[in-house]
Amino acid sequence: MPPSTTARRSVCFAEELNTTHQLEECTPEDQWVSQEEFEETKRRLKRKVQEWKMKGYGVLLRNTFDNPHPSVQRNIDAYAQLDDRDCARGMERSVSANLDQKVVNMKRRCIKTVLSHQRLMKKNGVVAEEELAVVSRMQSRPSVQFARRLGKADEVALRKNDPSPAYQLVEHLNRMSETQKPRPALNTAAASRGRRGGARAGRAARIA
């Protein structure tokens, strides 16, 4: 048998830290999805979003964006388990106005904080892009956490074949939402006049 030999290996490192790859621009005719198909998909998703809103599915996403409560993951898991031929997964902000407003507020807060920090650094003669990136990441942390929760919900949905508990949770949360709605207040002035009128009528009846 020939003597065993050890192959010599070498490792090469890129001299540049960042490498940018330029891809050739495709013409619209070469795209996999045509413009007509794209527009039809948009119309179909809009119809699906309206349908899910009418069914009350958005209740599963209410107050889930930056809420650390343990029940939040349960609700997001249920949302991912909703069984539908045309799933609205990825349209969460369109399904829930509450979620959409939370994301908008977070973005505004993030931009405002980053710009304020940048002005402060310029005032002090400091240039540190990495520091601004850290500030941005801290302010946008709720988006990262929500994306991870959605990913975990997708994983749970793959393991569970029975979506009925998800629909039961939708019904339960919608019933709770209805009971917690404030009842319309009575017109106190009209009620007071009604009581005074009733009292006068009672006195008149006794006198008669």
mmCIF file with all atom_site columns, C-alpha atoms in Angstrom:
data_model
loop_
_atom_site.group_PDB
_atom_site.id
_atom_site.type_symbol
_atom_site.label_atom_id
_atom_site.label_alt_id
_atom_site.label_comp_id
_atom_site.label_asym_id
_atom_site.label_entity_id
_atom_site.label_seq_id
_atom_site.pdbx_PDB_ins_code
_atom_site.Cartn_x
_atom_site.Cartn_y
_atom_site.Cartn_z
_atom_site.occupancy
_atom_site.B_iso_or_equiv
_atom_site.pdbx_formal_charge
_atom_site.auth_seq_id
_atom_site.auth_comp_id
_atom_site.auth_asym_id
_atom_site.auth_atom_id
_atom_site.pdbx_PDB_model_num
ATOM 1   C CA . MET A 1 1   ? 0.000    0.000  0.000   1.00 0.00 ? 1   MET A CA 1
ATOM 2   C CA . PRO A 1 2   ? 1.303    3.450  -0.823  1.00 0.00 ? 2   PRO A CA 1
ATOM 3   C CA . PRO A 1 3   ? 2.155    5.561  2.189   1.00 0.00 ? 3   PRO A CA 1
ATOM 4   C CA . SER A 1 4   ? -0.640   7.867  3.298   1.00 0.00 ? 4   SER A CA 1
ATOM 5   C CA . THR A 1 5   ? -0.156   11.494 2.475   1.00 0.00 ? 5   THR A CA 1
ATOM 6   C CA . THR A 1 6   ? -1.785   14.544 3.967   1.00 0.00 ? 6   THR A CA 1
ATOM 7   C CA . ALA A 1 7   ? -3.100   16.998 1.407   1.00 0.00 ? 7   ALA A CA 1
ATOM 8   C CA . ARG A 1 8   ? -2.007   20.540 1.939   1.00 0.00 ? 8   ARG A CA 1
ATOM 9   C CA . ARG A 1 9   ? -4.851   22.994 2.233   1.00 0.00 ? 9   ARG A CA 1
ATOM 10  C CA . SER A 1 10  ? -4.865   26.743 2.058   1.00 0.00 ? 10  SER A CA 1
ATOM 11  C CA . VAL A 1 11  ? -7.431   29.362 2.958   1.00 0.00 ? 11  VAL A CA 1
ATOM 12  C CA . CYS A 1 12  ? -7.862   32.572 0.994   1.00 0.00 ? 12  CYS A CA 1
ATOM 13  C CA . PHE A 1 13  ? -9.543   35.650 2.428   1.00 0.00 ? 13  PHE A CA 1
ATOM 14  C CA . ALA A 1 14  ? -11.147  38.400 0.394   1.00 0.00 ? 14  ALA A CA 1
ATOM 15  C CA . GLU A 1 15  ? -9.129   41.568 0.436   1.00 0.00 ? 15  GLU A CA 1
ATOM 16  C CA . GLU A 1 16  ? -12.262  43.737 0.369   1.00 0.00 ? 16  GLU A CA 1
ATOM 17  C CA . LEU A 1 17  ? -14.600  43.633 3.334   1.00 0.00 ? 17  LEU A CA 1
ATOM 18  C CA . ASN A 1 18  ? -17.757  44.246 1.313   1.00 0.00 ? 18  ASN A CA 1
ATOM 19  C CA . THR A 1 19  ? -18.402  42.873 -2.156  1.00 0.00 ? 19  THR A CA 1
ATOM 20  C CA . THR A 1 20  ? -21.226  44.241 -4.289  1.00 0.00 ? 20  THR A CA 1
ATOM 21  C CA . HIS A 1 21  ? -22.688  42.031 -6.992  1.00 0.00 ? 21  HIS A CA 1
ATOM 22  C CA . GLN A 1 22  ? -24.428  43.812 -9.848  1.00 0.00 ? 22  GLN A CA 1
ATOM 23  C CA . LEU A 1 23  ? -27.205  41.832 -11.508 1.00 0.00 ? 23  LEU A CA 1
ATOM 24  C CA . GLU A 1 24  ? -28.330  42.528 -15.028 1.00 0.00 ? 24  GLU A CA 1
ATOM 25  C CA . GLU A 1 25  ? -31.653  44.305 -15.280 1.00 0.00 ? 25  GLU A CA 1
ATOM 26  C CA . CYS A 1 26  ? -34.384  42.152 -16.766 1.00 0.00 ? 26  CYS A CA 1
ATOM 27  C CA . THR A 1 27  ? -36.899  43.466 -19.236 1.00 0.00 ? 27  THR A CA 1
ATOM 28  C CA . PRO A 1 28  ? -40.585  43.228 -18.244 1.00 0.00 ? 28  PRO A CA 1
ATOM 29  C CA . GLU A 1 29  ? -41.122  40.569 -20.924 1.00 0.00 ? 29  GLU A CA 1
ATOM 30  C CA . ASP A 1 30  ? -38.518  38.303 -19.324 1.00 0.00 ? 30  ASP A CA 1
ATOM 31  C CA . GLN A 1 31  ? -40.020  38.439 -15.851 1.00 0.00 ? 31  GLN A CA 1
ATOM 32  C CA . TRP A 1 32  ? -41.561  35.290 -14.459 1.00 0.00 ? 32  TRP A CA 1
ATOM 33  C CA . VAL A 1 33  ? -44.772  37.093 -13.415 1.00 0.00 ? 33  VAL A CA 1
ATOM 34  C CA . SER A 1 34  ? -46.393  39.259 -16.051 1.00 0.00 ? 34  SER A CA 1
ATOM 35  C CA . GLN A 1 35  ? -47.832  42.677 -15.242 1.00 0.00 ? 35  GLN A CA 1
ATOM 36  C CA . GLU A 1 36  ? -51.348  41.358 -15.804 1.00 0.00 ? 36  GLU A CA 1
ATOM 37  C CA . GLU A 1 37  ? -50.756  38.513 -13.347 1.00 0.00 ? 37  GLU A CA 1
ATOM 38  C CA . PHE A 1 38  ? -49.291  40.952 -10.842 1.00 0.00 ? 38  PHE A CA 1
ATOM 39  C CA . GLU A 1 39  ? -52.334  43.245 -11.028 1.00 0.00 ? 39  GLU A CA 1
ATOM 40  C CA . GLU A 1 40  ? -54.703  40.297 -10.732 1.00 0.00 ? 40  GLU A CA 1
ATOM 41  C CA . THR A 1 41  ? -52.814  39.071 -7.652  1.00 0.00 ? 41  THR A CA 1
ATOM 42  C CA . LYS A 1 42  ? -53.153  42.505 -6.051  1.00 0.00 ? 42  LYS A CA 1
ATOM 43  C CA . ARG A 1 43  ? -56.895  42.571 -6.711  1.00 0.00 ? 43  ARG A CA 1
ATOM 44  C CA . ARG A 1 44  ? -57.307  39.052 -5.336  1.00 0.00 ? 44  ARG A CA 1
ATOM 45  C CA . LEU A 1 45  ? -55.382  39.896 -2.170  1.00 0.00 ? 45  LEU A CA 1
ATOM 46  C CA . LYS A 1 46  ? -57.463  43.033 -1.627  1.00 0.00 ? 46  LYS A CA 1
ATOM 47  C CA . ARG A 1 47  ? -60.623  40.957 -1.842  1.00 0.00 ? 47  ARG A CA 1
ATOM 48  C CA . LYS A 1 48  ? -59.134  38.389 0.522   1.00 0.00 ? 48  LYS A CA 1
ATOM 49  C CA . VAL A 1 49  ? -58.137  41.060 3.049   1.00 0.00 ? 49  VAL A CA 1
ATOM 50  C CA . GLN A 1 50  ? -61.668  42.480 3.061   1.00 0.00 ? 50  GLN A CA 1
ATOM 51  C CA . GLU A 1 51  ? -63.058  38.975 3.520   1.00 0.00 ? 51  GLU A CA 1
ATOM 52  C CA . TRP A 1 52  ? -60.760  38.264 6.478   1.00 0.00 ? 52  TRP A CA 1
ATOM 53  C CA . LYS A 1 53  ? -61.700  41.600 8.044   1.00 0.00 ? 53  LYS A CA 1
ATOM 54  C CA . MET A 1 54  ? -65.404  40.785 7.770   1.00 0.00 ? 54  MET A CA 1
ATOM 55  C CA . LYS A 1 55  ? -64.770  37.401 9.395   1.00 0.00 ? 55  LYS A CA 1
ATOM 56  C CA . GLY A 1 56  ? -63.052  39.126 12.312  1.00 0.00 ? 56  GLY A CA 1
ATOM 57  C CA . TYR A 1 57  ? -59.675  37.462 11.860  1.00 0.00 ? 57  TYR A CA 1
ATOM 58  C CA . GLY A 1 58  ? -57.882  40.743 12.548  1.00 0.00 ? 58  GLY A CA 1
ATOM 59  C CA . VAL A 1 59  ? -58.669  40.352 16.244  1.00 0.00 ? 59  VAL A CA 1
ATOM 60  C CA . LEU A 1 60  ? -55.813  37.837 16.450  1.00 0.00 ? 60  LEU A CA 1
ATOM 61  C CA . LEU A 1 61  ? -53.297  40.556 15.550  1.00 0.00 ? 61  LEU A CA 1
ATOM 62  C CA . ARG A 1 62  ? -54.625  43.302 17.802  1.00 0.00 ? 62  ARG A CA 1
ATOM 63  C CA . ASN A 1 63  ? -51.986  44.590 20.253  1.00 0.00 ? 63  ASN A CA 1
ATOM 64  C CA . THR A 1 64  ? -49.431  41.975 19.176  1.00 0.00 ? 64  THR A CA 1
ATOM 65  C CA . PHE A 1 65  ? -46.703  44.172 17.686  1.00 0.00 ? 65  PHE A CA 1
ATOM 66  C CA . ASP A 1 66  ? -44.842  45.367 20.777  1.00 0.00 ? 66  ASP A CA 1
ATOM 67  C CA . ASN A 1 67  ? -46.656  43.447 23.481  1.00 0.00 ? 67  ASN A CA 1
ATOM 68  C CA . PRO A 1 68  ? -44.530  41.044 25.597  1.00 0.00 ? 68  PRO A CA 1
ATOM 69  C CA . HIS A 1 69  ? -47.556  39.236 27.073  1.00 0.00 ? 69  HIS A CA 1
ATOM 70  C CA . PRO A 1 70  ? -47.390  35.415 26.681  1.00 0.00 ? 70  PRO A CA 1
ATOM 71  C CA . SER A 1 71  ? -50.819  35.320 25.001  1.00 0.00 ? 71  SER A CA 1
ATOM 72  C CA . VAL A 1 72  ? -49.444  37.273 22.034  1.00 0.00 ? 72  VAL A CA 1
ATOM 73  C CA . GLN A 1 73  ? -47.601  34.263 20.594  1.00 0.00 ? 73  GLN A CA 1
ATOM 74  C CA . ARG A 1 74  ? -50.737  32.158 21.034  1.00 0.00 ? 74  ARG A CA 1
ATOM 75  C CA . ASN A 1 75  ? -52.751  34.644 18.963  1.00 0.00 ? 75  ASN A CA 1
ATOM 76  C CA . ILE A 1 76  ? -50.129  34.873 16.215  1.00 0.00 ? 76  ILE A CA 1
ATOM 77  C CA . ASP A 1 77  ? -49.892  31.076 16.122  1.00 0.00 ? 77  ASP A CA 1
ATOM 78  C CA . ALA A 1 78  ? -53.654  30.911 15.604  1.00 0.00 ? 78  ALA A CA 1
ATOM 79  C CA . TYR A 1 79  ? -53.476  33.485 12.805  1.00 0.00 ? 79  TYR A CA 1
ATOM 80  C CA . ALA A 1 80  ? -50.932  31.363 10.922  1.00 0.00 ? 80  ALA A CA 1
ATOM 81  C CA . GLN A 1 81  ? -53.146  28.282 11.339  1.00 0.00 ? 81  GLN A CA 1
ATOM 82  C CA . LEU A 1 82  ? -56.224  29.770 9.666   1.00 0.00 ? 82  LEU A CA 1
ATOM 83  C CA . ASP A 1 83  ? -56.968  27.318 6.878   1.00 0.00 ? 83  ASP A CA 1
ATOM 84  C CA . ASP A 1 84  ? -57.836  29.047 3.631   1.00 0.00 ? 84  ASP A CA 1
ATOM 85  C CA . ARG A 1 85  ? -57.233  28.338 -0.030  1.00 0.00 ? 85  ARG A CA 1
ATOM 86  C CA . ASP A 1 86  ? -56.059  31.906 -0.560  1.00 0.00 ? 86  ASP A CA 1
ATOM 87  C CA . CYS A 1 87  ? -54.053  32.637 2.581   1.00 0.00 ? 87  CYS A CA 1
ATOM 88  C CA . ALA A 1 88  ? -53.489  36.273 3.540   1.00 0.00 ? 88  ALA A CA 1
ATOM 89  C CA . ARG A 1 89  ? -50.135  35.480 5.152   1.00 0.00 ? 89  ARG A CA 1
ATOM 90  C CA . GLY A 1 90  ? -47.869  38.479 4.647   1.00 0.00 ? 90  GLY A CA 1
ATOM 91  C CA . MET A 1 91  ? -50.841  40.880 4.610   1.00 0.00 ? 91  MET A CA 1
ATOM 92  C CA . GLU A 1 92  ? -50.989  41.251 8.386   1.00 0.00 ? 92  GLU A CA 1
ATOM 93  C CA . ARG A 1 93  ? -50.862  45.057 8.357   1.00 0.00 ? 93  ARG A CA 1
ATOM 94  C CA . SER A 1 94  ? -53.736  45.179 5.886   1.00 0.00 ? 94  SER A CA 1
ATOM 95  C CA . VAL A 1 95  ? -55.835  42.766 7.930   1.00 0.00 ? 95  VAL A CA 1
ATOM 96  C CA . SER A 1 96  ? -55.320  44.632 11.229  1.00 0.00 ? 96  SER A CA 1
ATOM 97  C CA . ALA A 1 97  ? -55.551  48.430 11.345  1.00 0.00 ? 97  ALA A CA 1
ATOM 98  C CA . ASN A 1 98  ? -54.270  48.285 14.920  1.00 0.00 ? 98  ASN A CA 1
ATOM 99  C CA . LEU A 1 99  ? -51.095  46.480 13.837  1.00 0.00 ? 99  LEU A CA 1
ATOM 100 C CA . ASP A 1 100 ? -50.583  48.840 10.910  1.00 0.00 ? 100 ASP A CA 1
ATOM 101 C CA . GLN A 1 101 ? -50.805  51.902 13.164  1.00 0.00 ? 101 GLN A CA 1
ATOM 102 C CA . LYS A 1 102 ? -48.338  50.376 15.620  1.00 0.00 ? 102 LYS A CA 1
ATOM 103 C CA . VAL A 1 103 ? -45.809  49.809 12.814  1.00 0.00 ? 103 VAL A CA 1
ATOM 104 C CA . VAL A 1 104 ? -46.291  53.340 11.452  1.00 0.00 ? 104 VAL A CA 1
ATOM 105 C CA . ASN A 1 105 ? -45.736  54.839 14.902  1.00 0.00 ? 105 ASN A CA 1
ATOM 106 C CA . MET A 1 106 ? -42.607  52.744 15.400  1.00 0.00 ? 106 MET A CA 1
ATOM 107 C CA . LYS A 1 107 ? -41.158  53.877 12.064  1.00 0.00 ? 107 LYS A CA 1
ATOM 108 C CA . ARG A 1 108 ? -41.817  57.532 12.839  1.00 0.00 ? 108 ARG A CA 1
ATOM 109 C CA . ARG A 1 109 ? -40.286  57.156 16.286  1.00 0.00 ? 109 ARG A CA 1
ATOM 110 C CA . CYS A 1 110 ? -37.233  55.401 14.833  1.00 0.00 ? 110 CYS A CA 1
ATOM 111 C CA . ILE A 1 111 ? -36.624  58.058 12.172  1.00 0.00 ? 111 ILE A CA 1
ATOM 112 C CA . LYS A 1 112 ? -37.105  60.878 14.659  1.00 0.00 ? 112 LYS A CA 1
ATOM 113 C CA . THR A 1 113 ? -34.678  59.316 17.151  1.00 0.00 ? 113 THR A CA 1
ATOM 114 C CA . VAL A 1 114 ? -31.995  58.618 14.530  1.00 0.00 ? 114 VAL A CA 1
ATOM 115 C CA . LEU A 1 115 ? -32.170  62.142 13.096  1.00 0.00 ? 115 LEU A CA 1
ATOM 116 C CA . SER A 1 116 ? -32.064  63.669 16.566  1.00 0.00 ? 116 SER A CA 1
ATOM 117 C CA . HIS A 1 117 ? -29.012  61.568 17.447  1.00 0.00 ? 117 HIS A CA 1
ATOM 118 C CA . GLN A 1 118 ? -27.354  62.519 14.167  1.00 0.00 ? 118 GLN A CA 1
ATOM 119 C CA . ARG A 1 119 ? -27.875  66.230 14.836  1.00 0.00 ? 119 ARG A CA 1
ATOM 120 C CA . LEU A 1 120 ? -26.376  65.803 18.293  1.00 0.00 ? 120 LEU A CA 1
ATOM 121 C CA . MET A 1 121 ? -23.305  64.050 16.867  1.00 0.00 ? 121 MET A CA 1
ATOM 122 C CA . LYS A 1 122 ? -22.799  66.761 14.244  1.00 0.00 ? 122 LYS A CA 1
ATOM 123 C CA . LYS A 1 123 ? -23.059  69.392 16.943  1.00 0.00 ? 123 LYS A CA 1
ATOM 124 C CA . ASN A 1 124 ? -20.291  67.629 18.874  1.00 0.00 ? 124 ASN A CA 1
ATOM 125 C CA . GLY A 1 125 ? -18.201  67.041 15.744  1.00 0.00 ? 125 GLY A CA 1
ATOM 126 C CA . VAL A 1 126 ? -18.621  63.274 15.880  1.00 0.00 ? 126 VAL A CA 1
ATOM 127 C CA . VAL A 1 127 ? -18.998  61.060 12.809  1.00 0.00 ? 127 VAL A CA 1
ATOM 128 C CA . ALA A 1 128 ? -19.957  57.478 13.685  1.00 0.00 ? 128 ALA A CA 1
ATOM 129 C CA . GLU A 1 129 ? -22.214  55.649 11.249  1.00 0.00 ? 129 GLU A CA 1
ATOM 130 C CA . GLU A 1 130 ? -22.005  52.470 13.313  1.00 0.00 ? 130 GLU A CA 1
ATOM 131 C CA . GLU A 1 131 ? -23.457  54.306 16.303  1.00 0.00 ? 131 GLU A CA 1
ATOM 132 C CA . LEU A 1 132 ? -26.407  55.508 14.237  1.00 0.00 ? 132 LEU A CA 1
ATOM 133 C CA . ALA A 1 133 ? -26.946  51.945 13.045  1.00 0.00 ? 133 ALA A CA 1
ATOM 134 C CA . VAL A 1 134 ? -27.072  50.750 16.657  1.00 0.00 ? 134 VAL A CA 1
ATOM 135 C CA . VAL A 1 135 ? -29.630  53.433 17.523  1.00 0.00 ? 135 VAL A CA 1
ATOM 136 C CA . SER A 1 136 ? -31.749  52.413 14.539  1.00 0.00 ? 136 SER A CA 1
ATOM 137 C CA . ARG A 1 137 ? -31.599  48.729 15.489  1.00 0.00 ? 137 ARG A CA 1
ATOM 138 C CA . MET A 1 138 ? -32.642  49.471 19.054  1.00 0.00 ? 138 MET A CA 1
ATOM 139 C CA . GLN A 1 139 ? -35.604  51.566 17.948  1.00 0.00 ? 139 GLN A CA 1
ATOM 140 C CA . SER A 1 140 ? -36.756  49.010 15.369  1.00 0.00 ? 140 SER A CA 1
ATOM 141 C CA . ARG A 1 141 ? -36.395  46.026 17.706  1.00 0.00 ? 141 ARG A CA 1
ATOM 142 C CA . PRO A 1 142 ? -40.186  45.454 17.887  1.00 0.00 ? 142 PRO A CA 1
ATOM 143 C CA . SER A 1 143 ? -40.202  44.723 14.141  1.00 0.00 ? 143 SER A CA 1
ATOM 144 C CA . VAL A 1 144 ? -37.512  42.071 14.566  1.00 0.00 ? 144 VAL A CA 1
ATOM 145 C CA . GLN A 1 145 ? -39.358  40.475 17.475  1.00 0.00 ? 145 GLN A CA 1
ATOM 146 C CA . PHE A 1 146 ? -42.644  40.448 15.563  1.00 0.00 ? 146 PHE A CA 1
ATOM 147 C CA . ALA A 1 147 ? -40.979  38.860 12.521  1.00 0.00 ? 147 ALA A CA 1
ATOM 148 C CA . ARG A 1 148 ? -39.520  36.140 14.753  1.00 0.00 ? 148 ARG A CA 1
ATOM 149 C CA . ARG A 1 149 ? -42.924  35.506 16.269  1.00 0.00 ? 149 ARG A CA 1
ATOM 150 C CA . LEU A 1 150 ? -44.412  35.124 12.792  1.00 0.00 ? 150 LEU A CA 1
ATOM 151 C CA . GLY A 1 151 ? -41.661  32.683 11.866  1.00 0.00 ? 151 GLY A CA 1
ATOM 152 C CA . LYS A 1 152 ? -42.339  30.654 14.994  1.00 0.00 ? 152 LYS A CA 1
ATOM 153 C CA . ALA A 1 153 ? -46.052  30.687 14.170  1.00 0.00 ? 153 ALA A CA 1
ATOM 154 C CA . ASP A 1 154 ? -45.345  29.332 10.684  1.00 0.00 ? 154 ASP A CA 1
ATOM 155 C CA . GLU A 1 155 ? -43.332  26.522 12.255  1.00 0.00 ? 155 GLU A CA 1
ATOM 156 C CA . VAL A 1 156 ? -46.201  25.682 14.608  1.00 0.00 ? 156 VAL A CA 1
ATOM 157 C CA . ALA A 1 157 ? -48.699  25.766 11.729  1.00 0.00 ? 157 ALA A CA 1
ATOM 158 C CA . LEU A 1 158 ? -46.677  23.160 9.824   1.00 0.00 ? 158 LEU A CA 1
ATOM 159 C CA . ARG A 1 159 ? -46.907  20.753 12.764  1.00 0.00 ? 159 ARG A CA 1
ATOM 160 C CA . LYS A 1 160 ? -50.625  21.185 13.443  1.00 0.00 ? 160 LYS A CA 1
ATOM 161 C CA . ASN A 1 161 ? -53.253  19.873 11.033  1.00 0.00 ? 161 ASN A CA 1
ATOM 162 C CA . ASP A 1 162 ? -56.390  20.902 12.930  1.00 0.00 ? 162 ASP A CA 1
ATOM 163 C CA . PRO A 1 163 ? -57.216  24.625 12.539  1.00 0.00 ? 163 PRO A CA 1
ATOM 164 C CA . SER A 1 164 ? -60.434  24.435 14.583  1.00 0.00 ? 164 SER A CA 1
ATOM 165 C CA . PRO A 1 165 ? -58.811  25.781 17.811  1.00 0.00 ? 165 PRO A CA 1
ATOM 166 C CA . ALA A 1 166 ? -57.713  28.852 15.849  1.00 0.00 ? 166 ALA A CA 1
ATOM 167 C CA . TYR A 1 167 ? -61.285  29.581 14.731  1.00 0.00 ? 167 TYR A CA 1
ATOM 168 C CA . GLN A 1 168 ? -62.557  29.011 18.267  1.00 0.00 ? 168 GLN A CA 1
ATOM 169 C CA . LEU A 1 169 ? -60.044  31.569 19.526  1.00 0.00 ? 169 LEU A CA 1
ATOM 170 C CA . VAL A 1 170 ? -61.253  34.065 16.893  1.00 0.00 ? 170 VAL A CA 1
ATOM 171 C CA . GLU A 1 171 ? -64.839  33.670 18.105  1.00 0.00 ? 171 GLU A CA 1
ATOM 172 C CA . HIS A 1 172 ? -63.785  33.951 21.752  1.00 0.00 ? 172 HIS A CA 1
ATOM 173 C CA . LEU A 1 173 ? -61.737  37.126 21.233  1.00 0.00 ? 173 LEU A CA 1
ATOM 174 C CA . ASN A 1 174 ? -64.444  38.764 19.140  1.00 0.00 ? 174 ASN A CA 1
ATOM 175 C CA . ARG A 1 175 ? -67.044  38.032 21.831  1.00 0.00 ? 175 ARG A CA 1
ATOM 176 C CA . MET A 1 176 ? -64.760  39.537 24.464  1.00 0.00 ? 176 MET A CA 1
ATOM 177 C CA . SER A 1 177 ? -64.204  42.577 22.260  1.00 0.00 ? 177 SER A CA 1
ATOM 178 C CA . GLU A 1 178 ? -67.953  43.107 21.919  1.00 0.00 ? 178 GLU A CA 1
ATOM 179 C CA . THR A 1 179 ? -68.564  42.888 25.663  1.00 0.00 ? 179 THR A CA 1
ATOM 180 C CA . GLN A 1 180 ? -65.759  45.366 26.370  1.00 0.00 ? 180 GLN A CA 1
ATOM 181 C CA . LYS A 1 181 ? -67.109  48.021 24.016  1.00 0.00 ? 181 LYS A CA 1
ATOM 182 C CA . PRO A 1 182 ? -68.382  51.085 25.918  1.00 0.00 ? 182 PRO A CA 1
ATOM 183 C CA . ARG A 1 183 ? -72.140  51.380 25.898  1.00 0.00 ? 183 ARG A CA 1
ATOM 184 C CA . PRO A 1 184 ? -73.620  54.639 24.569  1.00 0.00 ? 184 PRO A CA 1
ATOM 185 C CA . ALA A 1 185 ? -74.214  57.103 27.400  1.00 0.00 ? 185 ALA A CA 1
ATOM 186 C CA . LEU A 1 186 ? -77.753  58.279 28.046  1.00 0.00 ? 186 LEU A CA 1
ATOM 187 C CA . ASN A 1 187 ? -78.641  61.899 27.442  1.00 0.00 ? 187 ASN A CA 1
ATOM 188 C CA . THR A 1 188 ? -78.604  63.087 31.059  1.00 0.00 ? 188 THR A CA 1
ATOM 189 C CA . ALA A 1 189 ? -80.454  66.303 30.282  1.00 0.00 ? 189 ALA A CA 1
ATOM 190 C CA . ALA A 1 190 ? -83.281  64.479 28.524  1.00 0.00 ? 190 ALA A CA 1
ATOM 191 C CA . ALA A 1 191 ? -83.409  61.880 31.286  1.00 0.00 ? 191 ALA A CA 1
ATOM 192 C CA . SER A 1 192 ? -83.610  64.625 33.922  1.00 0.00 ? 192 SER A CA 1
ATOM 193 C CA . ARG A 1 193 ? -86.437  66.356 32.059  1.00 0.00 ? 193 ARG A CA 1
ATOM 194 C CA . GLY A 1 194 ? -88.191  63.030 31.784  1.00 0.00 ? 194 GLY A CA 1
ATOM 195 C CA . ARG A 1 195 ? -87.919  62.451 35.534  1.00 0.00 ? 195 ARG A CA 1
ATOM 196 C CA . ARG A 1 196 ? -89.201  65.966 36.322  1.00 0.00 ? 196 ARG A CA 1
ATOM 197 C CA . GLY A 1 197 ? -92.054  65.520 33.874  1.00 0.00 ? 197 GLY A CA 1
ATOM 198 C CA . GLY A 1 198 ? -92.959  62.209 35.454  1.00 0.00 ? 198 GLY A CA 1
ATOM 199 C CA . ALA A 1 199 ? -92.901  63.740 38.938  1.00 0.00 ? 199 ALA A CA 1
ATOM 200 C CA . ARG A 1 200 ? -95.198  66.606 37.863  1.00 0.00 ? 200 ARG A CA 1
ATOM 201 C CA . ALA A 1 201 ? -97.584  64.160 36.246  1.00 0.00 ? 201 ALA A CA 1
ATOM 202 C CA . GLY A 1 202 ? -97.645  62.133 39.457  1.00 0.00 ? 202 GLY A CA 1
ATOM 203 C CA . ARG A 1 203 ? -98.440  65.207 41.585  1.00 0.00 ? 203 ARG A CA 1
ATOM 204 C CA . ALA A 1 204 ? -101.169 66.273 39.180  1.00 0.00 ? 204 ALA A CA 1
ATOM 205 C CA . ALA A 1 205 ? -102.707 62.832 39.356  1.00 0.00 ? 205 ALA A CA 1
ATOM 206 C CA . ARG A 1 206 ? -102.720 62.928 43.177  1.00 0.00 ? 206 ARG A CA 1
ATOM 207 C CA . ILE A 1 207 ? -104.309 66.398 43.225  1.00 0.00 ? 207 ILE A CA 1
ATOM 208 C CA . ALA A 1 208 ? -106.983 65.303 40.765  1.00 0.00 ? 208 ALA A CA 1
#
